[in-house]
Coordinates of C-alpha atoms in Angstrom, one line a residue:
Chain A
M1 CA 0.3 -0.1 0.0
K2 CA 1.0 3.4 -1.0
V3 CA 0.4 6.0 1.8
L4 CA 0.4 9.7 1.7
I5 CA 0.4 12.1 4.7
L6 CA -0.7 16.1 4.2
I7 CA 1.9 18.0 6.4
G8 CA 0.6 21.4 7.8
N9 CA 3.2 24.0 8.5
V10 CA 2.1 25.8 11.8
P11 CA 3.5 28.0 14.1
D12 CA 4.8 26.2 17.4
T13 CA 1.9 25.5 19.9
N14 CA 3.8 28.0 22.4
T15 CA 3.7 30.9 20.0
K16 CA 2.3 34.1 21.4
V17 CA 0.0 35.1 18.7
K18 CA 0.4 38.7 17.1
F19 CA -1.1 40.6 14.3
N20 CA 0.0 43.3 12.1
A21 CA -1.0 46.9 12.6
D22 CA -4.4 46.7 11.2
R23 CA -5.2 43.2 12.4
T24 CA -5.6 41.8 9.2
A25 CA -2.7 39.2 9.0
F26 CA -1.1 37.0 11.6
D27 CA 2.6 38.2 12.3
T28 CA 4.8 35.6 11.4
A29 CA 8.1 37.5 12.8
G30 CA 10.1 35.3 15.1
V31 CA 7.6 32.4 14.7
Q32 CA 9.1 28.7 15.1
W33 CA 7.3 26.4 12.6
I34 CA 6.3 22.8 12.8
I35 CA 4.6 19.9 11.6
N36 CA 0.8 20.0 12.7
P37 CA 0.8 18.0 15.7
W38 CA -1.8 15.5 14.1
D39 CA -0.1 15.0 10.9
E40 CA 3.0 14.2 12.9
L41 CA 1.0 11.5 14.9
A42 CA -0.4 10.1 11.6
L43 CA 3.3 9.8 10.1
T44 CA 4.6 8.5 13.3
R45 CA 1.8 5.6 13.3
A46 CA 2.5 4.8 9.7
L47 CA 6.2 4.2 10.1
E48 CA 5.4 1.9 13.3
V49 CA 3.1 -0.3 10.9
K50 CA 5.5 -0.1 8.1
E51 CA 8.2 -1.3 10.4
A52 CA 6.1 -4.0 12.2
Q53 CA 4.7 -5.5 9.1
A54 CA 7.1 -6.2 6.2
G55 CA 5.5 -5.3 2.9
A56 CA 2.2 -4.0 4.5
I57 CA 3.2 -0.4 3.4
E58 CA 5.1 0.0 0.4
S59 CA 6.1 3.9 0.8
I60 CA 5.2 6.9 2.9
T61 CA 5.2 10.0 0.9
V62 CA 4.6 13.7 2.5
A63 CA 3.2 16.6 1.0
N64 CA 2.1 20.3 1.5
V65 CA 0.9 23.4 -0.5
G66 CA 3.2 26.2 0.4
R67 CA 6.2 28.4 -0.3
V68 CA 10.0 27.4 -0.3
E69 CA 10.2 28.5 3.4
T70 CA 7.8 25.5 4.5
E71 CA 10.5 23.0 3.2
A72 CA 12.2 22.8 6.5
T73 CA 8.9 21.2 7.9
L74 CA 8.9 18.8 4.9
R75 CA 12.5 17.9 5.6
K76 CA 11.8 17.2 9.3
A77 CA 9.0 14.7 8.2
L78 CA 11.8 13.2 6.0
A79 CA 13.9 13.2 8.8
I80 CA 11.3 11.2 10.9
G81 CA 11.1 8.7 8.4
A82 CA 9.0 9.5 5.4
D83 CA 10.4 8.2 2.0
K84 CA 9.6 11.3 -0.1
A85 CA 8.0 14.3 0.0
F86 CA 6.3 16.8 -2.7
R87 CA 5.6 20.4 -2.2
I88 CA 3.2 22.6 -4.6
D89 CA 4.7 26.0 -4.8
A90 CA 1.5 28.1 -3.9
D91 CA 0.2 30.2 -1.1
P92 CA -2.1 28.0 0.9
A93 CA -4.8 30.7 1.0
D94 CA -7.8 28.6 2.2
A95 CA -8.6 25.0 2.6
Y96 CA -10.4 24.5 -0.9
T97 CA -7.1 26.1 -2.6
V98 CA -5.1 23.9 -0.8
A99 CA -7.3 20.6 -1.9
A100 CA -7.6 21.8 -5.3
Q101 CA -3.8 22.3 -5.9
L102 CA -3.1 18.6 -4.2
A103 CA -6.1 16.4 -5.8
P104 CA -4.4 15.9 -9.2
H105 CA -1.3 14.7 -7.5
C106 CA -2.8 12.4 -4.9
K107 CA -4.7 9.7 -7.4
E108 CA -1.9 6.9 -6.9
Y109 CA -2.2 6.5 -3.2
D110 CA -4.2 4.0 -1.4
I111 CA -4.5 5.7 2.2
I112 CA -4.2 9.4 2.7
F113 CA -3.9 10.8 6.3
A114 CA -4.8 14.2 7.3
G115 CA -5.2 15.7 10.6
V116 CA -8.4 16.7 12.1
E117 CA -7.3 20.1 12.0
A118 CA -4.6 22.7 11.9
S119 CA -3.4 24.2 15.0
D120 CA -3.2 27.7 13.4
Y121 CA -6.6 28.6 11.9
N122 CA -8.2 25.5 13.4
G123 CA -9.8 24.5 10.1
N124 CA -10.7 21.2 9.4
A125 CA -11.4 20.7 5.8
V126 CA -8.5 19.7 3.6
G127 CA -8.7 16.2 4.1
P128 CA -12.4 16.0 3.9
M129 CA -12.5 18.3 0.8
L130 CA -9.4 16.3 -1.2
A131 CA -11.5 13.2 -0.5
E132 CA -14.5 14.7 -2.1
L133 CA -12.3 16.0 -5.2
L134 CA -10.9 12.4 -5.7
D135 CA -14.4 11.2 -5.0
I136 CA -13.0 8.5 -2.4
P137 CA -14.6 7.7 1.1
S138 CA -13.4 9.5 4.1
I139 CA -13.5 8.4 7.9
A140 CA -13.5 11.1 10.7
G141 CA -12.2 10.8 14.0
V142 CA -9.6 8.0 13.3
S143 CA -7.8 7.3 16.4
G144 CA -6.3 4.1 15.5
F145 CA -4.8 2.3 12.0
N146 CA -3.3 -0.9 11.5
V147 CA -2.9 -3.1 8.2
E148 CA -4.3 -6.9 8.9
N149 CA -4.4 -9.4 6.1
G150 CA -3.3 -6.9 3.7
K151 CA -6.5 -4.6 4.5
A152 CA -6.6 -1.2 6.2
V153 CA -8.3 -1.2 9.7
F154 CA -9.0 2.2 11.5
T155 CA -10.4 2.8 14.8
R156 CA -12.6 6.0 14.8
E157 CA -14.3 7.8 17.7
I158 CA -17.9 8.2 17.6
D159 CA -20.4 10.1 20.2
G160 CA -20.4 8.2 23.2
G161 CA -17.9 5.4 22.1
S162 CA -15.7 4.1 19.3
Q163 CA -15.6 1.7 16.2
T164 CA -13.6 -0.4 14.1
V165 CA -14.1 0.3 10.7
T166 CA -12.7 -1.0 7.4
A167 CA -13.1 0.7 3.9
P168 CA -11.9 -0.3 0.4
V169 CA -9.0 1.9 -1.0
P170 CA -8.5 4.4 -1.7
V171 CA -9.7 6.0 1.4
M172 CA -9.0 9.1 3.3
A173 CA -8.4 9.0 7.1
I174 CA -8.9 12.1 9.2
V175 CA -6.9 11.6 12.3
Q176 CA -7.1 12.6 15.8
K177 CA -5.2 12.0 18.9
G178 CA -4.6 8.4 20.0
I179 CA -3.3 7.2 16.7
A180 CA 0.2 7.1 18.0
K181 CA 1.4 7.7 21.5
E182 CA 4.0 10.3 21.0
P183 CA 5.3 11.7 17.9
R184 CA 8.6 10.5 16.8
I185 CA 11.5 12.6 17.1
P186 CA 14.1 12.7 14.1
A187 CA 17.5 10.9 14.9
M188 CA 21.0 12.3 13.5
R189 CA 20.9 9.4 11.0
G190 CA 17.3 10.4 9.8
I191 CA 18.3 14.0 9.7
M192 CA 21.4 13.2 7.4
M193 CA 19.2 10.9 5.1
A194 CA 16.4 13.4 4.7
R195 CA 19.1 15.9 3.1
T196 CA 19.0 13.5 0.2
K197 CA 15.4 11.9 0.0
P198 CA 13.6 13.3 -3.1
L199 CA 11.6 16.7 -2.5
Q200 CA 9.6 17.5 -5.7
V201 CA 8.4 21.0 -6.3
I202 CA 5.5 21.1 -8.4
P203 CA 4.1 24.4 -10.1
P204 CA 0.6 25.4 -9.0
Q205 CA -2.8 25.9 -11.1
A206 CA -5.0 28.6 -11.0
V207 CA -7.3 28.2 -8.2
D208 CA -9.7 31.0 -6.5
A209 CA -10.3 30.8 -2.5
R210 CA -13.5 30.8 -1.2
M211 CA -13.4 32.3 2.0
K212 CA -10.8 34.6 3.7
Y213 CA -10.0 36.5 6.9
A214 CA -11.4 40.0 6.9
G215 CA -9.5 40.5 10.4
F216 CA -8.7 39.2 13.8
D217 CA -9.2 40.5 17.2
L218 CA -7.5 39.1 20.5
P219 CA -9.9 37.6 23.0
P220 CA -11.4 40.1 25.5
A221 CA -9.4 40.5 28.5
K222 CA -10.7 38.4 31.5
A223 CA -11.8 40.0 34.8
A224 CA -9.3 39.2 37.7
C225 CA -9.8 35.7 39.1
K226 CA -11.6 35.8 42.5
K227 CA -9.5 34.1 45.1
F228 CA -10.8 31.9 48.2
T229 CA -8.6 30.2 50.8
E230 CA -8.9 26.5 51.3
E231 CA -10.9 27.2 54.3
Q232 CA -13.4 29.2 52.4
A233 CA -13.7 26.2 49.8
R234 CA -17.5 25.8 50.5
E235 CA -18.0 29.6 50.0
L236 CA -16.7 29.2 46.5
I237 CA -19.3 26.7 45.7
H238 CA -22.2 29.1 46.9
A239 CA -20.7 31.8 44.7
L240 CA -21.0 29.6 42.0
R241 CA -24.6 29.0 42.6
D242 CA -25.5 32.8 43.8
E243 CA -23.3 35.0 41.9
A244 CA -22.0 33.0 38.7
K245 CA -25.5 31.3 38.4
A246 CA -23.2 28.3 37.2
L247 CA -24.6 25.5 39.4
Chain B
M1 CA -34.3 29.8 -0.4
S2 CA -33.9 28.4 3.3
V3 CA -31.2 27.9 6.2
I4 CA -30.8 24.3 6.5
A5 CA -29.5 22.6 9.9
Y6 CA -28.3 19.1 9.7
I7 CA -29.5 17.4 12.9
P8 CA -27.2 15.0 14.4
N9 CA -29.3 11.4 14.8
Q10 CA -28.1 9.9 17.9
E11 CA -29.9 6.6 17.7
G12 CA -33.4 8.1 17.0
I13 CA -32.8 10.8 19.4
I14 CA -32.1 14.4 19.3
K15 CA -29.8 15.8 21.9
K16 CA -28.9 19.5 22.7
A17 CA -26.4 20.0 20.2
G18 CA -29.3 19.3 17.7
F19 CA -31.7 21.6 19.3
E20 CA -29.0 24.2 19.4
L21 CA -28.5 24.0 15.5
A22 CA -32.3 24.2 15.2
S23 CA -32.4 27.3 17.1
F24 CA -29.4 28.9 15.3
A25 CA -30.9 28.1 11.9
A26 CA -34.2 29.8 12.4
A27 CA -32.4 32.7 14.0
L28 CA -30.1 33.0 10.9
A29 CA -33.2 32.5 8.8
E30 CA -35.1 35.4 10.2
K31 CA -32.0 37.5 10.0
M32 CA -31.8 36.7 6.4
G33 CA -35.6 36.8 5.6
L34 CA -35.2 32.8 4.5
Q35 CA -37.3 29.6 5.8
A36 CA -35.4 27.5 8.5
K37 CA -35.4 23.7 7.6
A38 CA -34.0 20.6 9.2
V39 CA -32.7 17.4 7.6
V40 CA -32.7 14.3 9.6
L41 CA -31.0 11.1 8.2
G42 CA -31.7 7.6 9.4
P43 CA -34.5 6.0 11.5
M44 CA -36.3 8.6 13.8
A45 CA -39.9 9.1 15.0
D46 CA -42.1 11.6 13.7
E47 CA -42.6 12.9 17.3
E48 CA -38.9 13.4 17.9
M49 CA -38.4 15.4 14.6
K50 CA -41.5 17.5 15.6
K51 CA -39.7 18.6 18.8
L52 CA -37.4 20.8 16.3
G53 CA -40.8 23.0 15.9
Q54 CA -40.2 24.3 19.3
Y55 CA -36.9 26.0 18.3
G56 CA -38.2 27.6 15.0
I57 CA -38.1 24.9 12.6
A58 CA -40.8 24.8 10.0
K59 CA -40.0 21.7 8.0
V60 CA -38.1 18.9 8.7
M61 CA -36.6 16.7 5.6
H62 CA -36.3 13.0 6.6
D63 CA -34.6 10.2 4.7
A64 CA -34.9 7.0 7.0
N65 CA -32.6 4.9 5.2
E66 CA -30.6 3.4 8.4
S67 CA -27.1 3.0 6.4
F68 CA -26.9 6.5 7.2
G69 CA -25.9 5.3 10.6
L70 CA -22.5 3.9 9.0
L71 CA -21.8 7.6 9.3
D72 CA -20.1 7.4 5.8
N73 CA -19.3 11.0 5.2
R74 CA -19.3 10.7 1.3
A75 CA -22.8 9.5 1.4
T76 CA -24.0 11.8 4.0
A77 CA -22.6 14.8 1.9
K78 CA -24.4 13.3 -1.1
A79 CA -27.7 13.5 0.5
L80 CA -27.4 16.7 2.3
A81 CA -26.4 18.2 -1.3
T82 CA -29.7 16.7 -2.4
A83 CA -31.5 18.5 0.3
A84 CA -29.7 21.6 0.2
A85 CA -30.2 22.1 -3.7
E86 CA -31.9 25.5 -2.9
A87 CA -30.2 26.4 0.2
S88 CA -28.4 29.7 0.8
V89 CA -26.7 28.2 4.1
V90 CA -26.1 24.9 5.4
V91 CA -25.3 24.5 9.2
L92 CA -23.8 21.3 10.8
A93 CA -22.8 20.3 14.5
H94 CA -18.9 20.8 15.1
N95 CA -18.9 17.0 16.1
N96 CA -16.4 14.4 14.3
E97 CA -19.4 13.7 11.8
G98 CA -20.0 17.4 11.1
K99 CA -16.2 18.1 10.5
G100 CA -15.8 15.1 8.3
V101 CA -19.0 16.1 6.4
A102 CA -19.4 19.7 5.9
P103 CA -16.1 20.4 3.9
R104 CA -17.3 17.8 1.4
L105 CA -20.8 19.2 1.3
A106 CA -19.2 22.6 0.7
L107 CA -17.3 21.2 -2.3
R108 CA -20.5 19.7 -3.6
L109 CA -22.6 23.0 -3.7
Q110 CA -19.4 25.0 -4.4
A111 CA -19.8 26.8 -1.1
G112 CA -17.4 28.7 1.1
Y113 CA -17.1 26.9 4.1
V114 CA -16.1 28.0 7.7
S115 CA -15.9 25.6 10.7
A116 CA -16.4 25.9 14.3
I117 CA -18.4 29.2 14.3
S118 CA -19.4 31.1 17.5
G119 CA -22.6 32.8 16.7
L120 CA -24.7 34.4 13.9
P121 CA -22.7 36.3 11.2
S122 CA -21.7 39.9 12.2
S123 CA -22.7 40.8 8.4
V124 CA -24.9 39.1 6.0
E125 CA -23.6 40.9 2.8
P126 CA -20.8 40.1 2.8
F127 CA -21.1 37.2 5.0
V128 CA -19.1 37.4 8.2
V129 CA -18.8 35.0 10.8
N130 CA -16.8 34.9 13.9
K131 CA -14.6 31.7 14.9
V132 CA -11.7 30.9 17.2
V133 CA -8.7 30.6 15.7
F134 CA -5.0 29.9 17.1
T135 CA -7.0 27.3 19.7
G136 CA -8.3 30.1 21.5
K137 CA -5.5 32.8 21.4
A138 CA -7.6 34.9 18.9
I139 CA -10.7 35.4 17.1
G140 CA -11.1 35.4 13.3
H141 CA -13.5 37.2 11.4
A142 CA -14.1 34.8 8.5
S143 CA -15.6 36.1 5.2
I144 CA -17.4 33.6 2.6
N145 CA -17.5 35.0 -1.1
T146 CA -19.6 32.4 -2.6
D147 CA -23.3 32.4 -3.0
K148 CA -23.9 29.2 -0.8
K149 CA -22.4 28.9 2.7
V150 CA -21.5 25.9 4.6
V151 CA -20.5 26.1 8.2
T152 CA -20.1 24.0 11.7
L153 CA -21.6 25.4 14.9
S154 CA -19.3 25.4 18.1
F155 CA -21.3 23.4 20.8
N156 CA -22.8 25.6 23.4
S157 CA -21.9 28.7 21.8
F158 CA -25.1 29.9 20.8
G159 CA -27.7 27.9 23.3
L160 CA -31.3 26.9 23.1
H161 CA -33.9 29.8 21.9
E162 CA -37.6 28.5 21.9
K163 CA -39.8 29.9 19.2
A164 CA -42.7 27.4 18.7
V165 CA -44.0 26.5 15.3
D166 CA -45.6 23.7 13.9
A167 CA -42.9 21.4 12.0
T168 CA -44.2 19.6 9.1
I169 CA -42.4 16.2 8.2
E170 CA -41.6 15.4 4.6
A171 CA -39.9 12.2 3.4
F172 CA -37.4 12.9 0.7
N173 CA -35.4 10.7 -1.3
S174 CA -31.5 11.5 -1.1
G175 CA -30.7 9.6 -3.8
C176 CA -28.5 7.5 -1.8
S177 CA -28.1 3.6 -2.3
A178 CA -26.4 0.9 -1.2
S179 CA -23.4 1.7 -3.5
D180 CA -22.9 4.9 -2.0
F181 CA -22.1 3.5 1.2
A182 CA -18.4 2.3 1.3
L183 CA -17.5 2.0 5.1
S184 CA -18.1 -1.3 7.0
V185 CA -18.2 -1.3 10.9
Q186 CA -16.9 -4.4 12.2
Q187 CA -17.2 -3.6 16.0
T188 CA -18.7 -0.9 18.1
Q189 CA -17.7 0.0 21.8
K190 CA -20.2 2.0 23.7
V191 CA -19.6 4.1 26.8
T192 CA -22.3 3.8 28.8
G193 CA -23.5 5.7 32.1
K194 CA -21.2 8.5 31.7
V195 CA -21.8 12.1 30.5
L196 CA -20.0 12.6 27.4
L197 CA -17.3 15.0 27.4
S198 CA -18.3 16.6 24.0
E199 CA -22.0 17.6 25.1
A200 CA -21.4 18.1 29.0
E201 CA -22.6 21.4 30.8
I202 CA -20.2 21.0 33.6
V203 CA -16.6 19.4 33.5
V204 CA -14.6 18.4 36.1
S205 CA -10.8 18.2 35.1
G206 CA -7.6 16.9 37.0
G207 CA -3.7 17.5 36.2
R208 CA -0.6 16.3 37.5
G209 CA -1.2 18.3 40.9
M210 CA -3.8 15.4 41.7
K211 CA -0.5 13.3 42.5
S212 CA -2.0 9.7 41.5
P213 CA -4.4 8.0 39.3
D214 CA -5.5 6.6 42.8
N215 CA -6.9 10.0 43.9
W216 CA -9.6 10.3 40.7
G217 CA -12.1 8.9 43.0
A218 CA -12.9 12.6 44.2
I219 CA -13.1 13.8 40.6
E220 CA -15.5 11.4 39.9
E221 CA -17.8 11.7 43.0
L222 CA -17.9 15.5 42.6
A223 CA -18.7 14.8 38.6
N224 CA -21.4 12.5 39.5
L225 CA -23.1 14.8 42.0
L226 CA -23.0 18.0 39.4
G227 CA -24.2 15.7 36.4
A228 CA -20.6 16.6 34.9
A229 CA -18.0 14.9 32.7
T230 CA -14.6 14.0 33.7
A231 CA -11.6 15.3 32.0
C232 CA -7.7 15.8 32.4
S233 CA -4.6 17.4 31.2
R234 CA -2.3 16.4 28.6
P235 CA 0.5 14.7 31.2
V236 CA -2.3 13.1 32.8
S237 CA -3.5 11.2 29.7
D238 CA 0.3 10.9 28.5
E239 CA 1.1 9.2 31.7
G240 CA -1.7 6.7 31.2
W241 CA -3.7 8.0 34.5
R242 CA -6.6 8.5 32.5
P243 CA -7.8 7.6 28.8
H244 CA -6.6 9.9 25.9
G245 CA -10.3 10.7 25.0
E246 CA -10.6 12.7 28.2
H247 CA -7.5 15.0 27.3
V248 CA -8.7 18.5 27.0
G249 CA -6.4 20.9 25.2
Q250 CA -4.8 22.0 21.8
T251 CA -4.4 18.5 20.6
G252 CA -7.2 16.7 22.4
K253 CA -10.8 18.0 23.0
I254 CA -11.9 21.3 22.6
I255 CA -14.5 22.0 25.0
A256 CA -16.9 24.9 26.0
P257 CA -19.0 24.1 29.0
N258 CA -20.7 26.4 31.1
L259 CA -18.7 25.6 34.3
Y260 CA -15.1 24.0 34.2
F261 CA -13.3 23.0 37.3
A262 CA -9.5 22.7 37.1
F263 CA -7.8 20.7 39.9
G264 CA -4.0 20.8 40.1
I265 CA -3.5 22.0 36.5
S266 CA -1.1 24.5 36.1
G267 CA -2.5 26.0 32.8
A268 CA -0.1 25.6 30.0
I269 CA -1.1 27.7 27.0
Q270 CA -2.0 24.6 25.1
H271 CA -4.5 23.5 27.9
L272 CA -6.0 27.1 27.9
G273 CA -6.5 26.9 24.3
G274 CA -8.8 23.9 24.6
V275 CA -11.1 25.4 27.8
S276 CA -11.0 29.1 27.2
G277 CA -14.4 28.8 25.8
S278 CA -15.9 27.7 29.1
K279 CA -18.3 30.2 30.7
V280 CA -16.9 30.1 34.2
I281 CA -13.6 28.7 35.1
V282 CA -12.7 27.3 38.7
A283 CA -9.1 26.5 39.3
V284 CA -7.4 25.1 42.4
N285 CA -3.7 25.2 42.4
K286 CA -1.1 24.9 44.9
D287 CA 1.3 27.7 42.9
P288 CA -0.3 31.1 43.1
E289 CA 1.4 31.9 40.1
A290 CA 0.1 29.1 38.0
P291 CA -1.3 30.6 34.6
I292 CA -4.6 28.8 35.1
F293 CA -5.4 31.8 37.5
E294 CA -4.9 34.3 34.8
A295 CA -7.8 32.4 32.7
A296 CA -10.0 31.4 36.0
D297 CA -13.0 33.3 37.3
Y298 CA -12.7 31.7 40.7
G299 CA -9.4 30.4 42.2
I300 CA -8.2 28.8 45.6
V301 CA -4.2 28.7 46.0
G302 CA -4.2 25.4 47.8
D303 CA -4.2 21.8 47.6
A304 CA -6.6 20.1 45.3
L305 CA -6.8 17.1 47.5
K306 CA -7.9 19.0 50.4
V307 CA -10.3 21.1 48.5
L308 CA -12.1 18.5 46.5
P309 CA -13.8 16.9 49.9
E310 CA -14.7 20.4 50.9
F311 CA -16.5 21.1 47.5
I312 CA -18.2 17.5 47.3
E313 CA -19.7 18.4 50.9
A314 CA -20.8 21.8 49.7
V315 CA -22.4 20.6 46.7
K316 CA -24.3 17.9 48.9
E317 CA -25.5 20.4 51.2
L318 CA -26.8 22.6 48.2
K319 CA -28.9 19.7 46.8
K320 CA -30.3 18.6 50.3
S321 CA -31.5 22.4 50.5
H322 CA -33.3 22.1 47.4

């Protein structure tokens, strides 16, 4: 099976979020970029399966839509263990443009993994949109993946439980926490090898975005916390009922 | 032209998230001068669907095909596209199904899509909606520039608004046949007797300050008394003290209950991102400098293990006095 993992290039989760002066764009100055956390977990799980079962997974490709500065993130995915990468040289204006840029280049893969959302704009659309463009099924809330007797088996979270699900390939899996315990960290050997792994740059097509951000605001400041002592714990519960009307 | 709400069908039952979507669709339809409709897929009794009328839904379109229970996102998107052929806006829940279906539906309708919106549009022309971005660190004003729009609504962000009308139920043929359903479910594990984190109005959560998984009895007791769900911080789920499904925070679940208790949670930026939508936050932590106190409305600088029994007794007393 050929596996493709979509890699989001997002600000480190510790980033203090700032915007430009008129608050129309995210200020990227000084930002550290990382692999979108769920994409990294999907890559980790695909590698675990590839290593545990010879022949189950033939190759792991990683891909993104972004300019040259996002290549470091793809190289990190190669260093973690992906076999090859491709980058479509366009600005990821919205989820639709990203999915539309990717679609013509994703037809050869059996399983495509996408993270449940990106930790920057908290969208969740690239994976399902790409699946729709390719007219393949997609499975949401995937928290487990294995290959059994040559068939892909997924665990997915549903309201109030979980299910084991199979689907014919090609299939899209939308991945959430739980699919791998912890993301794999690249080793020195992996970093050296990543330098010579293929990273293909593909020119973009003309695609128009369907949504945009007109502006941003920081969340309103919260009122100061009302402090109680350990001895006043019961009074706090009373305040929750009488003052906050939360009980 | 209409605004359509896709109502989650939880084994024939409509839960709060479904009525919230109905309320939202009715309010948006009124704002845009359109009709509010709902779509229900899979088996459900007419009396259950009629309840949507209490929240302003005039017409419910129903395809009872039980295969929709497979949660095959491609098939569901196809069915909704049929129902929404003349719709201006389609709103779905921001649950796993909604997240998986809505983007596919948007492509079928050639509609712009925004996920996890937090209320009515601030402007209809152009269509601008607010949503949390950077996991709670900012609010984005998202503008959709297509004729049709698809959105998902964050749970508990709009609330229930009664507006009684008589809902008519109309069977519709979504055009989905057996060949449209590609997924096959091998096994289902249901969690029973617990309040679900995704739909809880009160959440009681513990962090490393709880010291040991053996101390979770008090968290569970308080949660039971309050009809609340239990949750935890990332280190707790990473240590295996609690299942990963209870992890709230940036990479776990993002929740917005009416009341959130954080016991022994310091409040790393990633944790706050997952809970900052909560209406009231109560924090108990030994460290007075813990960042959780910046997000909290009420706090105790102290030992969670000492405070929990006090809270439990206080809640028991309140219940008795009722």
